[in-house]
Coordinates of C-alpha atoms and ligand atoms in Angstrom, one line a residue:
X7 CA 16.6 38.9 12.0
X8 CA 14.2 36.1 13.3
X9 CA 13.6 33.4 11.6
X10 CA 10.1 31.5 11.6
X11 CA 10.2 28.1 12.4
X12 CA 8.7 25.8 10.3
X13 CA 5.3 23.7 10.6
X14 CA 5.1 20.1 11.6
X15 CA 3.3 18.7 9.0
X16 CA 1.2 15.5 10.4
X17 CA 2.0 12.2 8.2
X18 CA -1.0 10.1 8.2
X19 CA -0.1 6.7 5.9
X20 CA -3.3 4.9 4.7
X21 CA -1.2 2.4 2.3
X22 CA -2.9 -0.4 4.3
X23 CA -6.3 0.8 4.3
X24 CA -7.2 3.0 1.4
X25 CA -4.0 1.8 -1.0
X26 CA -5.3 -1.9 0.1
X27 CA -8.6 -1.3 -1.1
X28 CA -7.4 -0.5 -4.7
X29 CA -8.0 -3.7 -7.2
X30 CA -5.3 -6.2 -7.0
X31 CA -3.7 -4.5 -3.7
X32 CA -4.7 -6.8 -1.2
X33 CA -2.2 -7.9 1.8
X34 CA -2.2 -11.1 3.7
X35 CA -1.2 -10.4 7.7
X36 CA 2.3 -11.1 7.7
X37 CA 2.7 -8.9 4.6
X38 CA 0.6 -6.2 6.3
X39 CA 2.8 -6.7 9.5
X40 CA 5.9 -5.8 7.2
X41 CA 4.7 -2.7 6.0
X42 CA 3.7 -1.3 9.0
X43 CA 6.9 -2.2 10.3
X44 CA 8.7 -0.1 7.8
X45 CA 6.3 2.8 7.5
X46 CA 7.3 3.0 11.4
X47 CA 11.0 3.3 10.4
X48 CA 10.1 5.6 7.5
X49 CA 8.4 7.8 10.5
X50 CA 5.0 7.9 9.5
X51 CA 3.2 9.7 12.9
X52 CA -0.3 7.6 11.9
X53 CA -0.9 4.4 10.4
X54 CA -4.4 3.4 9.1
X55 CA -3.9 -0.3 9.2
X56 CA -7.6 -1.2 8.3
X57 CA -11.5 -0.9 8.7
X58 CA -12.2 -3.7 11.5
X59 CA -15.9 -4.0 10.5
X60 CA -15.6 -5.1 6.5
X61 CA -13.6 -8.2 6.4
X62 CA -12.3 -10.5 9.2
X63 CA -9.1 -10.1 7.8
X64 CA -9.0 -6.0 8.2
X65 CA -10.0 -6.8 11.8
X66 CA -6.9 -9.1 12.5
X67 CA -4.4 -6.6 10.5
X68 CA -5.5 -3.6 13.0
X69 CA -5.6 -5.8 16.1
X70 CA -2.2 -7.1 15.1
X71 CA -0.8 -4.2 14.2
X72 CA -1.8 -2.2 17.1
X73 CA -0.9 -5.0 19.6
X74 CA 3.0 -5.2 18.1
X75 CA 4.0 -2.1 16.0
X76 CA 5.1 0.6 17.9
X77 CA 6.4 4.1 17.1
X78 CA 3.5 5.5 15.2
X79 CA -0.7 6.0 16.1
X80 CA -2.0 3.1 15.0
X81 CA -5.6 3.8 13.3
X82 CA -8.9 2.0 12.5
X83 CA -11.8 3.4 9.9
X84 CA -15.6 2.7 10.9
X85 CA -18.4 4.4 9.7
X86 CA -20.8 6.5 11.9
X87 CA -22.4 3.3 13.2
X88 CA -22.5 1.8 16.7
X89 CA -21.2 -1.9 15.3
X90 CA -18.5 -0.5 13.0
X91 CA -17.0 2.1 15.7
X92 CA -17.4 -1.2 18.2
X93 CA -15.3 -3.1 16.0
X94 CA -12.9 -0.3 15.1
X95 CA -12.3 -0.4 19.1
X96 CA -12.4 -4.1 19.7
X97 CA -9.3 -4.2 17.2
X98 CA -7.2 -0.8 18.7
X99 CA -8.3 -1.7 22.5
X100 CA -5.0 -3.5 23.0
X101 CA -2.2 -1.3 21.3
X102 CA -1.0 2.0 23.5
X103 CA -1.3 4.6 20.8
X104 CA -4.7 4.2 18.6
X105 CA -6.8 6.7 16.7
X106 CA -10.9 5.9 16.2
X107 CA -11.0 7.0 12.3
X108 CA -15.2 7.8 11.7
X109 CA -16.7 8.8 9.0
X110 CA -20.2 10.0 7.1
X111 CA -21.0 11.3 3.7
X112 CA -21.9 15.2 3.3
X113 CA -22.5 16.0 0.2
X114 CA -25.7 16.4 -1.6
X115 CA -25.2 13.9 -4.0
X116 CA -24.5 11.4 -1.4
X117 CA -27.1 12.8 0.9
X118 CA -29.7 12.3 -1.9
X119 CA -28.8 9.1 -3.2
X120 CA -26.9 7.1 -1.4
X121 CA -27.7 8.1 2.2
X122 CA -30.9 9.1 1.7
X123 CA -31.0 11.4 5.2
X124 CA -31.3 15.6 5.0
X125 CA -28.7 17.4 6.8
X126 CA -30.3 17.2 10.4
X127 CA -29.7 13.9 10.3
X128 CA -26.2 13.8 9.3
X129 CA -25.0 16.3 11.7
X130 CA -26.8 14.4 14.8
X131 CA -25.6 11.0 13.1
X132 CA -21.7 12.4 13.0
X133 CA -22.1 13.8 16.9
X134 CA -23.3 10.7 18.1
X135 CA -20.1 8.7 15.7
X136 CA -17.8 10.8 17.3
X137 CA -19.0 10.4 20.7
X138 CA -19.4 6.8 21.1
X139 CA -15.9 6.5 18.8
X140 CA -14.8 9.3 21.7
X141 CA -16.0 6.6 24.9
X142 CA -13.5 4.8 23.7
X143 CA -10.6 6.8 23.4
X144 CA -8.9 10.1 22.9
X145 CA -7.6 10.3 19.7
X146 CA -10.6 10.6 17.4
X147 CA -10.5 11.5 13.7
X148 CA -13.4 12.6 11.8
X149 CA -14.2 13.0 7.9
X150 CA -16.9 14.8 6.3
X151 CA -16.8 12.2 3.3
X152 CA -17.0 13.7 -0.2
X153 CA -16.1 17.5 1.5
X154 CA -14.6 19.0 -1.3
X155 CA -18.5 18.9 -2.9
X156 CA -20.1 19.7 -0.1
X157 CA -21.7 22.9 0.4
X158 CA -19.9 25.5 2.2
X159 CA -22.2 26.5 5.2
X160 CA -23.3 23.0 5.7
X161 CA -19.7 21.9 5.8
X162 CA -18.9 24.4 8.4
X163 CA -21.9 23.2 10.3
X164 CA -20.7 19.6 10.2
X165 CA -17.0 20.0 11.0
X166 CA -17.9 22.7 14.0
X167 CA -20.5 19.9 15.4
X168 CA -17.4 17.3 15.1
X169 CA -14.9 18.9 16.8
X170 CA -17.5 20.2 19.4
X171 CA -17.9 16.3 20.2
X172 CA -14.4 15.9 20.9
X173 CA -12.9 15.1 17.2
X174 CA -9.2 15.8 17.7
X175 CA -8.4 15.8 13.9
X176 CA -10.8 16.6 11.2
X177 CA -10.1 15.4 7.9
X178 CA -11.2 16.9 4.4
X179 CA -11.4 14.3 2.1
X180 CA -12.0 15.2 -2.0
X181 CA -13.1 11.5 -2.3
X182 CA -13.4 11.6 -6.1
X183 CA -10.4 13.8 -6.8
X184 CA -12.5 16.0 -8.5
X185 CA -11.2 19.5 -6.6
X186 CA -8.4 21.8 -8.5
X187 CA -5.6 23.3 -6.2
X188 CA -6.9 27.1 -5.9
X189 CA -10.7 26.2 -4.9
X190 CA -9.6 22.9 -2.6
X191 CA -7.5 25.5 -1.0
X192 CA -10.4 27.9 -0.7
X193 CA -12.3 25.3 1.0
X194 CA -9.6 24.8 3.8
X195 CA -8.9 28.7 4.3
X196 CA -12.6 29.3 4.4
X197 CA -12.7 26.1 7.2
X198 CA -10.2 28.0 9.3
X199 CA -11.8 31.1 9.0
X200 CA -15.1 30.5 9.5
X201 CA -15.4 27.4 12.4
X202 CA -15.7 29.2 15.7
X203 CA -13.8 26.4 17.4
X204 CA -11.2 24.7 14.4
X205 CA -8.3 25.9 16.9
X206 CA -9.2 22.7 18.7
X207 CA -8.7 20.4 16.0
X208 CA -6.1 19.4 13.7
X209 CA -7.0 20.0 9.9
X210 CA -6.5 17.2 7.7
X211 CA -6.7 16.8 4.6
X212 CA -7.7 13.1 1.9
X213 CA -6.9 13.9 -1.9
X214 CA -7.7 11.1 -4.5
X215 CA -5.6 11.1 -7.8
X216 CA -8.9 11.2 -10.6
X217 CA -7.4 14.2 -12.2
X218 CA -3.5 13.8 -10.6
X219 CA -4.0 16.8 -8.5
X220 CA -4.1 14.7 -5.2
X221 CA -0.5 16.0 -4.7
X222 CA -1.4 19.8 -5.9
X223 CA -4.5 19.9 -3.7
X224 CA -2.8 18.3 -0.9
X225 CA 0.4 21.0 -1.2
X226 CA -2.5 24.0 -1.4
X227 CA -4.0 22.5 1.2
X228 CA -1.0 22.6 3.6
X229 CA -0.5 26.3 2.0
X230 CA -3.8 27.2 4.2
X231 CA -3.4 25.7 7.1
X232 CA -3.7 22.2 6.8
X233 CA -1.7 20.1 9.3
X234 CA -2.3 16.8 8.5
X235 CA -1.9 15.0 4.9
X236 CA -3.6 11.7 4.8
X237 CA -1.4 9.5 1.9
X238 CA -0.3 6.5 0.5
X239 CA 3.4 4.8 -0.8
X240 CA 3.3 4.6 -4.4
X241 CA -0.1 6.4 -4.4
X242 CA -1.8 4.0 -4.4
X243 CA -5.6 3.5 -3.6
X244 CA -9.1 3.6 -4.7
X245 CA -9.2 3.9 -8.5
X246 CA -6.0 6.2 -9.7
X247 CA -4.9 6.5 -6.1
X248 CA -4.6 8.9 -3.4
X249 CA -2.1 11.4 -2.6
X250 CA 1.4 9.7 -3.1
X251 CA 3.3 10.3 0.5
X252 CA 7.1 10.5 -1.5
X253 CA 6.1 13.3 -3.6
X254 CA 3.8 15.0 -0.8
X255 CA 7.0 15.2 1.6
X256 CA 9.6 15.6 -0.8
X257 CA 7.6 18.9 -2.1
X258 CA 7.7 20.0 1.4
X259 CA 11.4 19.6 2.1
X260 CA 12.7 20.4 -1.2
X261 CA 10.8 23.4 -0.7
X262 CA 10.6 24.3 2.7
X263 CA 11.9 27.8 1.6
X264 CA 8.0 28.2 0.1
X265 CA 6.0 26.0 2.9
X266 CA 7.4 26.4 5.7
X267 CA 6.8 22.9 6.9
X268 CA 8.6 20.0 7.9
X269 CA 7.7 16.3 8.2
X270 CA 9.4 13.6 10.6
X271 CA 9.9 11.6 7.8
X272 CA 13.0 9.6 7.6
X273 CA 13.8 10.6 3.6
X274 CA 16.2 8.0 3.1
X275 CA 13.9 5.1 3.7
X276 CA 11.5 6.4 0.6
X277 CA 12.8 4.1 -2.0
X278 CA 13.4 1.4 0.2
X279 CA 9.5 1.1 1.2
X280 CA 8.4 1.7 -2.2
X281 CA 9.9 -0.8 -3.7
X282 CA 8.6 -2.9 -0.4
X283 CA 5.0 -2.1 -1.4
X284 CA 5.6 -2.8 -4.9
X285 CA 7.2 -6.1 -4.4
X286 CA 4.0 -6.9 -1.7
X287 CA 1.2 -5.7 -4.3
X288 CA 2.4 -6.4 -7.6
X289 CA 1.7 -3.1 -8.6
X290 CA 4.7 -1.4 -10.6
X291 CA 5.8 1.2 -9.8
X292 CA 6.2 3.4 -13.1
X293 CA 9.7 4.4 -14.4
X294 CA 9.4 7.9 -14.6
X295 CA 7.3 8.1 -11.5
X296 CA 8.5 11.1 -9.2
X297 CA 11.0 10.8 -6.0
X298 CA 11.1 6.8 -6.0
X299 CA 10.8 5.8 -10.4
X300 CA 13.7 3.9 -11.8
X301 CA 14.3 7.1 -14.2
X302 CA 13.7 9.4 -11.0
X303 CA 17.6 11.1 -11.6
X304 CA 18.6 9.8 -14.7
X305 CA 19.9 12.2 -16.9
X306 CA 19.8 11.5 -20.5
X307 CA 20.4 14.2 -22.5
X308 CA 24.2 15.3 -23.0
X309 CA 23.5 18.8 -22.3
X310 CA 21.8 17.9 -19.2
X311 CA 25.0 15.3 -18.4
X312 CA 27.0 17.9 -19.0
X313 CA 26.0 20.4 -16.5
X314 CA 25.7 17.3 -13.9
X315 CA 29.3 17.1 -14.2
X316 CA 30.2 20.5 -13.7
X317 CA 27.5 21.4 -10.9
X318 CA 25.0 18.9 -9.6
X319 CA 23.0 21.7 -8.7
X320 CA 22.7 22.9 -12.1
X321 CA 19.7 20.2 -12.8
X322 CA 19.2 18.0 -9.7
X323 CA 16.7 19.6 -7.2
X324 CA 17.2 16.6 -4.9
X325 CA 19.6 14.2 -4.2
X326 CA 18.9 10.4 -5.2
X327 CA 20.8 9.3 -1.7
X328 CA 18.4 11.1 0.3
X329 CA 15.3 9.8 -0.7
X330 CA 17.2 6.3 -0.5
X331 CA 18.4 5.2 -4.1
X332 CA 22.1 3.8 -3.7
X333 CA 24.9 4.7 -6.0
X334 CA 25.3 0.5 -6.1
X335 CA 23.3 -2.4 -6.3
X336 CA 25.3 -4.4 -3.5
X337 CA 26.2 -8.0 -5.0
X338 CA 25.8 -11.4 -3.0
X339 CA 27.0 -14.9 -4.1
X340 CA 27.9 -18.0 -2.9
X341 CA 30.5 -17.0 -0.2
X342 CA 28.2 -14.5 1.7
X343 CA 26.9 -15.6 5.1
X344 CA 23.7 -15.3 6.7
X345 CA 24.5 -12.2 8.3
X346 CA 25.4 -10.5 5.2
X347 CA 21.8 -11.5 3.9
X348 CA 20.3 -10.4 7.2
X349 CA 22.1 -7.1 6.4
X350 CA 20.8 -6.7 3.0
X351 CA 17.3 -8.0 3.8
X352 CA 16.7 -5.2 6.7
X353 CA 18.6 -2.3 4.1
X354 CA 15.6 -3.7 1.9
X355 CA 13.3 -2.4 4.2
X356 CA 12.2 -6.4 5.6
X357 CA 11.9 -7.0 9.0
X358 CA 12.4 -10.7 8.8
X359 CA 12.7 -12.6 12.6
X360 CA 15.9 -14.8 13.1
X361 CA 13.8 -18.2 11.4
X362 CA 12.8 -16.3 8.4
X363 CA 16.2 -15.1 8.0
X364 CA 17.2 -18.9 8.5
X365 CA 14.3 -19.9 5.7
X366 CA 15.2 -17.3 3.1
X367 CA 19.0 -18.2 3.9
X368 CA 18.2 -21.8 2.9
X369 CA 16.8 -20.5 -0.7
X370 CA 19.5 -18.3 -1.0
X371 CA 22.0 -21.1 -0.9
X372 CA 20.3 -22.8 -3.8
X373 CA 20.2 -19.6 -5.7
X374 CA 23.7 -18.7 -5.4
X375 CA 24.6 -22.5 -6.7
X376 CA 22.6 -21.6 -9.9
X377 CA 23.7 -18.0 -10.5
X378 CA 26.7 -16.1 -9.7
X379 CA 25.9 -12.7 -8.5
X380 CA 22.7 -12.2 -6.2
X381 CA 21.3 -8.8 -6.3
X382 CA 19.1 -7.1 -3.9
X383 CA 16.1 -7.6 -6.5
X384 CA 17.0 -11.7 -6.3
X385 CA 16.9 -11.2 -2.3
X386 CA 13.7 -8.9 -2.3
X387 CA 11.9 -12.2 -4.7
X388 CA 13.1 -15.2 -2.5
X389 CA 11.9 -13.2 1.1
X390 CA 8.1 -12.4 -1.0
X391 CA 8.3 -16.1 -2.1
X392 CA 8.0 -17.1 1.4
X393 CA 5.8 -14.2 2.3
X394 CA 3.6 -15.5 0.2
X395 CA 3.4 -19.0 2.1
X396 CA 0.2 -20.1 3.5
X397 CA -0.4 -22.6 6.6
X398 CA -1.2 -26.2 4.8
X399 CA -0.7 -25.5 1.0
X400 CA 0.2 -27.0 -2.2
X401 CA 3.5 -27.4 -2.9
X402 CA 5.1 -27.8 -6.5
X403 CA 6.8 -31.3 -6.4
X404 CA 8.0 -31.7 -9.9
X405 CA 6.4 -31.7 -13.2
X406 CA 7.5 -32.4 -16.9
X407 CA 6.8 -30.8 -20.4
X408 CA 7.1 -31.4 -23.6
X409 CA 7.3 -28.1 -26.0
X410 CA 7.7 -29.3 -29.7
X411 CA 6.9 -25.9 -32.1
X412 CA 3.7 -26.9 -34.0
X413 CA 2.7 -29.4 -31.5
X414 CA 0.3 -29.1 -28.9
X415 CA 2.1 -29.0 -25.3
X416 CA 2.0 -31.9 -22.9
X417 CA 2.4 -31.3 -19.2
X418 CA 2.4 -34.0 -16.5
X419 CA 3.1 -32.3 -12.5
X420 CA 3.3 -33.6 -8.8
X421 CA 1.8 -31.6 -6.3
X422 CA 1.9 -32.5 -2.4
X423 CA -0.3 -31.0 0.1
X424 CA -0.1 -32.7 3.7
X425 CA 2.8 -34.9 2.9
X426 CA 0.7 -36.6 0.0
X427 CA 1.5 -36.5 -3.5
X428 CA -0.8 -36.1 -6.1
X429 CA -0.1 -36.2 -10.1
X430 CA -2.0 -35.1 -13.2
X431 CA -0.5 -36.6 -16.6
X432 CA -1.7 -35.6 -20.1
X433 CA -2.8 -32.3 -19.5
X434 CA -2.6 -30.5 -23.2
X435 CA -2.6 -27.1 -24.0
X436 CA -1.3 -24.0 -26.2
X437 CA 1.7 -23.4 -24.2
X438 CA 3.6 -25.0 -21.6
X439 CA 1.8 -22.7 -18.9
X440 CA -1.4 -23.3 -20.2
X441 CA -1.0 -27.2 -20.0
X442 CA 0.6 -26.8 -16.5
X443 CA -2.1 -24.5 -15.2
X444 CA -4.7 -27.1 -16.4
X445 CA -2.6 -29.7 -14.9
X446 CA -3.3 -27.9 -11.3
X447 CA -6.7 -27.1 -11.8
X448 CA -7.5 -31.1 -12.3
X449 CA -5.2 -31.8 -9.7
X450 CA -7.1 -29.2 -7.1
X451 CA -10.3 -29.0 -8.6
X452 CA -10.0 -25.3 -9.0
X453 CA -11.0 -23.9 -12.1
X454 CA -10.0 -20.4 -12.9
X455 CA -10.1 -17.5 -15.5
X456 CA -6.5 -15.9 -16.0
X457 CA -7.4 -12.1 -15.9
X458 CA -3.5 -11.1 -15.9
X459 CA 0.0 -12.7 -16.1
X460 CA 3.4 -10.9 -16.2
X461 CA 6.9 -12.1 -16.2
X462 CA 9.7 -9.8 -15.0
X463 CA 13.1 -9.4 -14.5
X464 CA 13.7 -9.7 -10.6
X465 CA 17.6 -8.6 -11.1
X466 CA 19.8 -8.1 -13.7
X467 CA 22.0 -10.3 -16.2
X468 CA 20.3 -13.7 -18.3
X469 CA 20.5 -16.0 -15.5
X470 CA 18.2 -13.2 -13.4
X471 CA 15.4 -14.9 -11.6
X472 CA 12.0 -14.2 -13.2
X473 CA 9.5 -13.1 -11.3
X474 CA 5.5 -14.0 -12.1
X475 CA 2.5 -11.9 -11.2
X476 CA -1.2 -13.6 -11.3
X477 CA -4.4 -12.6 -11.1
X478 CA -6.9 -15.3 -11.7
X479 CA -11.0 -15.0 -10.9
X480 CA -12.8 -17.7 -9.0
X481 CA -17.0 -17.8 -8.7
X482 CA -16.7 -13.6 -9.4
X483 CA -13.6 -13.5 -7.0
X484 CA -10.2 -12.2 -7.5
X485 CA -7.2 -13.8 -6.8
X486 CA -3.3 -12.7 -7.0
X487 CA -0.4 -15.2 -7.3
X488 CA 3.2 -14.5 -7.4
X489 CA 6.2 -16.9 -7.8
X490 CA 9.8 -16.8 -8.4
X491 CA 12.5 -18.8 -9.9
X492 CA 15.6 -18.8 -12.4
X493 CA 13.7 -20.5 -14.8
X494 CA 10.7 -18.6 -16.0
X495 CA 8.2 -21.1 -16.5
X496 CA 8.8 -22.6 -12.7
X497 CA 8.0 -18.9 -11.9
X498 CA 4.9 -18.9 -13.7
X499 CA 3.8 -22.2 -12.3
X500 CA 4.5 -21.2 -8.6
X501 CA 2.8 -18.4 -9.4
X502 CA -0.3 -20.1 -10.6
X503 CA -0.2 -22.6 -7.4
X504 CA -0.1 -19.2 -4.9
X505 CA -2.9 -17.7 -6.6
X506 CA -4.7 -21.4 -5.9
X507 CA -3.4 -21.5 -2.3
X508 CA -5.0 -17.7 -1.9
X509 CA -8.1 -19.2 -2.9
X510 CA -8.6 -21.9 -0.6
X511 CA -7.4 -19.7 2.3
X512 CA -10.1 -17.1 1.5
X513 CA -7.5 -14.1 0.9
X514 CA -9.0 -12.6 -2.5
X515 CA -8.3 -8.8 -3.0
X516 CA -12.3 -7.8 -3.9
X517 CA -13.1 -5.6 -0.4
X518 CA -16.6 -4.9 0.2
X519 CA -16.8 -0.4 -0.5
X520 CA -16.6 1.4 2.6
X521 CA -20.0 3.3 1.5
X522 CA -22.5 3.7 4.2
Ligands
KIV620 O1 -11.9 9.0 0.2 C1 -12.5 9.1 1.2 O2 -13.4 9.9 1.4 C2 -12.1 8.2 2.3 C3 -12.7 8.5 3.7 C4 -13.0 7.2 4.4 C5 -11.7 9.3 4.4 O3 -11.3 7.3 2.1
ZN621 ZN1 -10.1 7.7 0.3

């Protein structure tokens, strides 16, 4: 009997890219750094770490990323312009393993309106992207942007002409998730079966989440000959997301009976990098999400409990140790030493050097004096707390509040910045946030509109930390704050002050749309 081996199914992450892009998302360096970090121990083979051209920021990411991560293809997006594919290089030139991403619309729709160039002009516009990206290097990735609505013949014209000009990959993306399983996966057969050359290519494939079929379309995809899924941790990404990398690769080893196809991905590190991403974004991840949701393997009902015992196998398709969810949350306190919180902090999926370890050991000291038993949600809070530092900030010094019911609140605080201290007294409002949040905005002559605020449990147990999430607008700007501390209005308020830092530093999360 022979057995056929199974298909290497390329992994191409765009968590920092794409997933960055989505409202709220947005990564300073060092947490960028972190992720890539961990989507290399995760054993991602590409990460998109940016599109150099649209911010100075993306620029940095990719040029930092691809100058110190190693163990993956680092990748930068540019459109089919000399200056972005330029940049794109200008950022890659110094890592040893880098991908020019380019791309150009091809549908009608975009042709029409937002291009405004007939389909002579595309094609000779996507040769000449893909040979300048090509001058600069081997590995050169090219998508057909809105594919999945783009006529057949002319999308056959296109991706021929790509890989004739030396694209090594050609993606298909469905940009607006608007393609169902059975036709995306005509689209791709028909690609393989009618592109004299697509032998010389990889086939990728770029599902967004409109209608939730990212996953399905992807799956199809690979079904036809796809060898490349473009996705994101969590999903995440532009509007309802893109193709969700957990449940993409657990489909295809749960069932490699059906696919046939294997990844490189380390399994076991899923949960750990999802909750990574979480913690970095502020984006919650939903309980009854697939492969990585608190609820992932719970089984409620006693039938179900039942059959558990007798037979795992009875209902549980997968295992919740291999995709990385522990049987215990491990418990810290007082006693443990800094290598035991080193320990915990790289099973969390942090990369922290030996004076961030020292830093977060410092805080960690104060937190076990306040509360007993520090949990690996306590650890993940204090190490974003100090992620979320920026260069000469405002610090919280102190502040004061008085909360009678039926009274209006009265906050006085101390801020430093520099080594000098600065106080606002008097400041009034509903609650004892919203006179401490006034408080800062005198004191830093920031004025903001609150757009969201959440306060959640970082652990377990009523002395758990609280953990705030911000998102404030400044002069049509959005900013995100988080904060952390056993008492829940400190939380709030460091929360507040981050979001403030963020916007003297520049880092808001709006990023300009990658349209051409
Ligand atoms: O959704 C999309 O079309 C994209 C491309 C840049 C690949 O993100
Ligand atoms: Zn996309």
């Amino acid at each position: 009997m022979t057995t056929k081996m199974p298909r290497k199914i390329t992994i191409f992450d765009t968590t920092l890219r794409d997933g960055e892009q989505s409202p709220g998302c947005s990564m300073n360096l060092k947490e960028k750094l972190e992720v890539a970090q961990s989507l290399v121990d995760l054993g991602v083979d590409v990460i998109e770490a940016g599109f150099p051209i649209t911010s100075i920021g993306d620029f940095e990411a990719v040029r930092e990323i691809a100058g110190t991560v190693s163990g993956a293809t680092i990748c930068g997006l540019a459109r089919c312009r000399e200056a972005d594919i330029d940049r794109a290089w200008e950022a890659l030139k110094d890592g040893s393993n880098t991908r020019i991403h380019v791309f150009l619309a091809t549908s009608a729709i975009h042709r029409e309106f937002k291009l405004r160039m007939d389909k002579e002009e595309i094609i000779r516009r996507a040769v000449e992207g893909v040979k300048r990206a090509k001058s600069y290097c081997d590995d050169i990735e090219f998508s057909p942007e809105d594919a999945a609505r783009t006529e057949h013949d002319f999308l056959c014209q296109v991706v021929e002409a790509a890989i004739a000009a030396g694209a090594t990959t050609v993606n298909i993306p469905d940009t607006v998730g608007y393609a169902t399983p059975t036709q995306f996966a005509e689209v791709i057969h028909m690609l393989v079966n009618r592109v004299p050359n697509i032998d010389q290519t990889v086939l990728s494939v770029h599902c967004h989440n409109d209608l939730g079929l990212a996953v399905a379309n992807s799956l199809a995809a690979v079904e036809n000959g796809a060898g490349q899924i473009e996705c994101t941790i969590n999903g995440l990404g532009e509007r309802a997301g893109n193709c969700s990398l957990e449940e993409a690769v657990m489909a295809l080893r749960t069932r490699s009976d059906y696919y046939q196809a294997e990844t490189g991905i380390n399994t076991q590190r899923l949960v750990p990098i999802s909750r990574l991403v979480s913690n970095i974004t502020g984006m919650v991840v939903q309980r009854n999400k697939a492969i990585v949701g608190r609820n992932a393997f719970a089984h409620e009902a006693g039938i179900h409990q039942d059959g558990m015992l007798k037979e795992p196998t009875t209902y549980e398709i997968m295992r919740p140790e291999d995709v990385g969810f522990t049987k215990t949350d491990l418990v810290l306190g007082k006693h443990s030493g800094r290598a035991a919180l080193a320990d915990r902090s790289r099973a969390l999926g942090y990369h922290l050097t030996d004076e961030q370890v020292d830093a977060v050991f410092v805080d960690f000291k104060k937190l076990a004096d306040k509360k007993k038993e520090i949990y690996d949600g306590d650890i993940a809070a204090l190490i974003e707390q100090r992620n979320t530092e920026i260069g000469d900030q405002w610090q919280l010094v102190s502040y004061e509040i008085q909360a009678t019911s039926g009274l209006v609140r009265q906050a006085k605080i101390v801020l430093s910045r520099g080594g000098q201290e600065s106080e606002a007294t008097n400041s009034e409002g509903d609650g004892p946030l919203d006179a401490l949040f006034l408080a800062i905005e005198k004191i830093t002559g920031k004025s903001v509109v609150v757009k969201d605020f959440r306060v959640q449990s970082a652990s377990r147990g009523k002395d758990a930390q609280g953990e705030s999430l911000i998102e404030v607008e400044h002069n049509g700007r959005v900013y995100r704050g988080r904060g952390a501390s056993t008492d829940t209005v400190e939380a709030g308020v460091r929360a507040f002050l981050n979001a403030i830092n963020r916007i003297e530093a520049g880092q808001d999360t709006n990023k300009p749309s990658g349209a051409v």
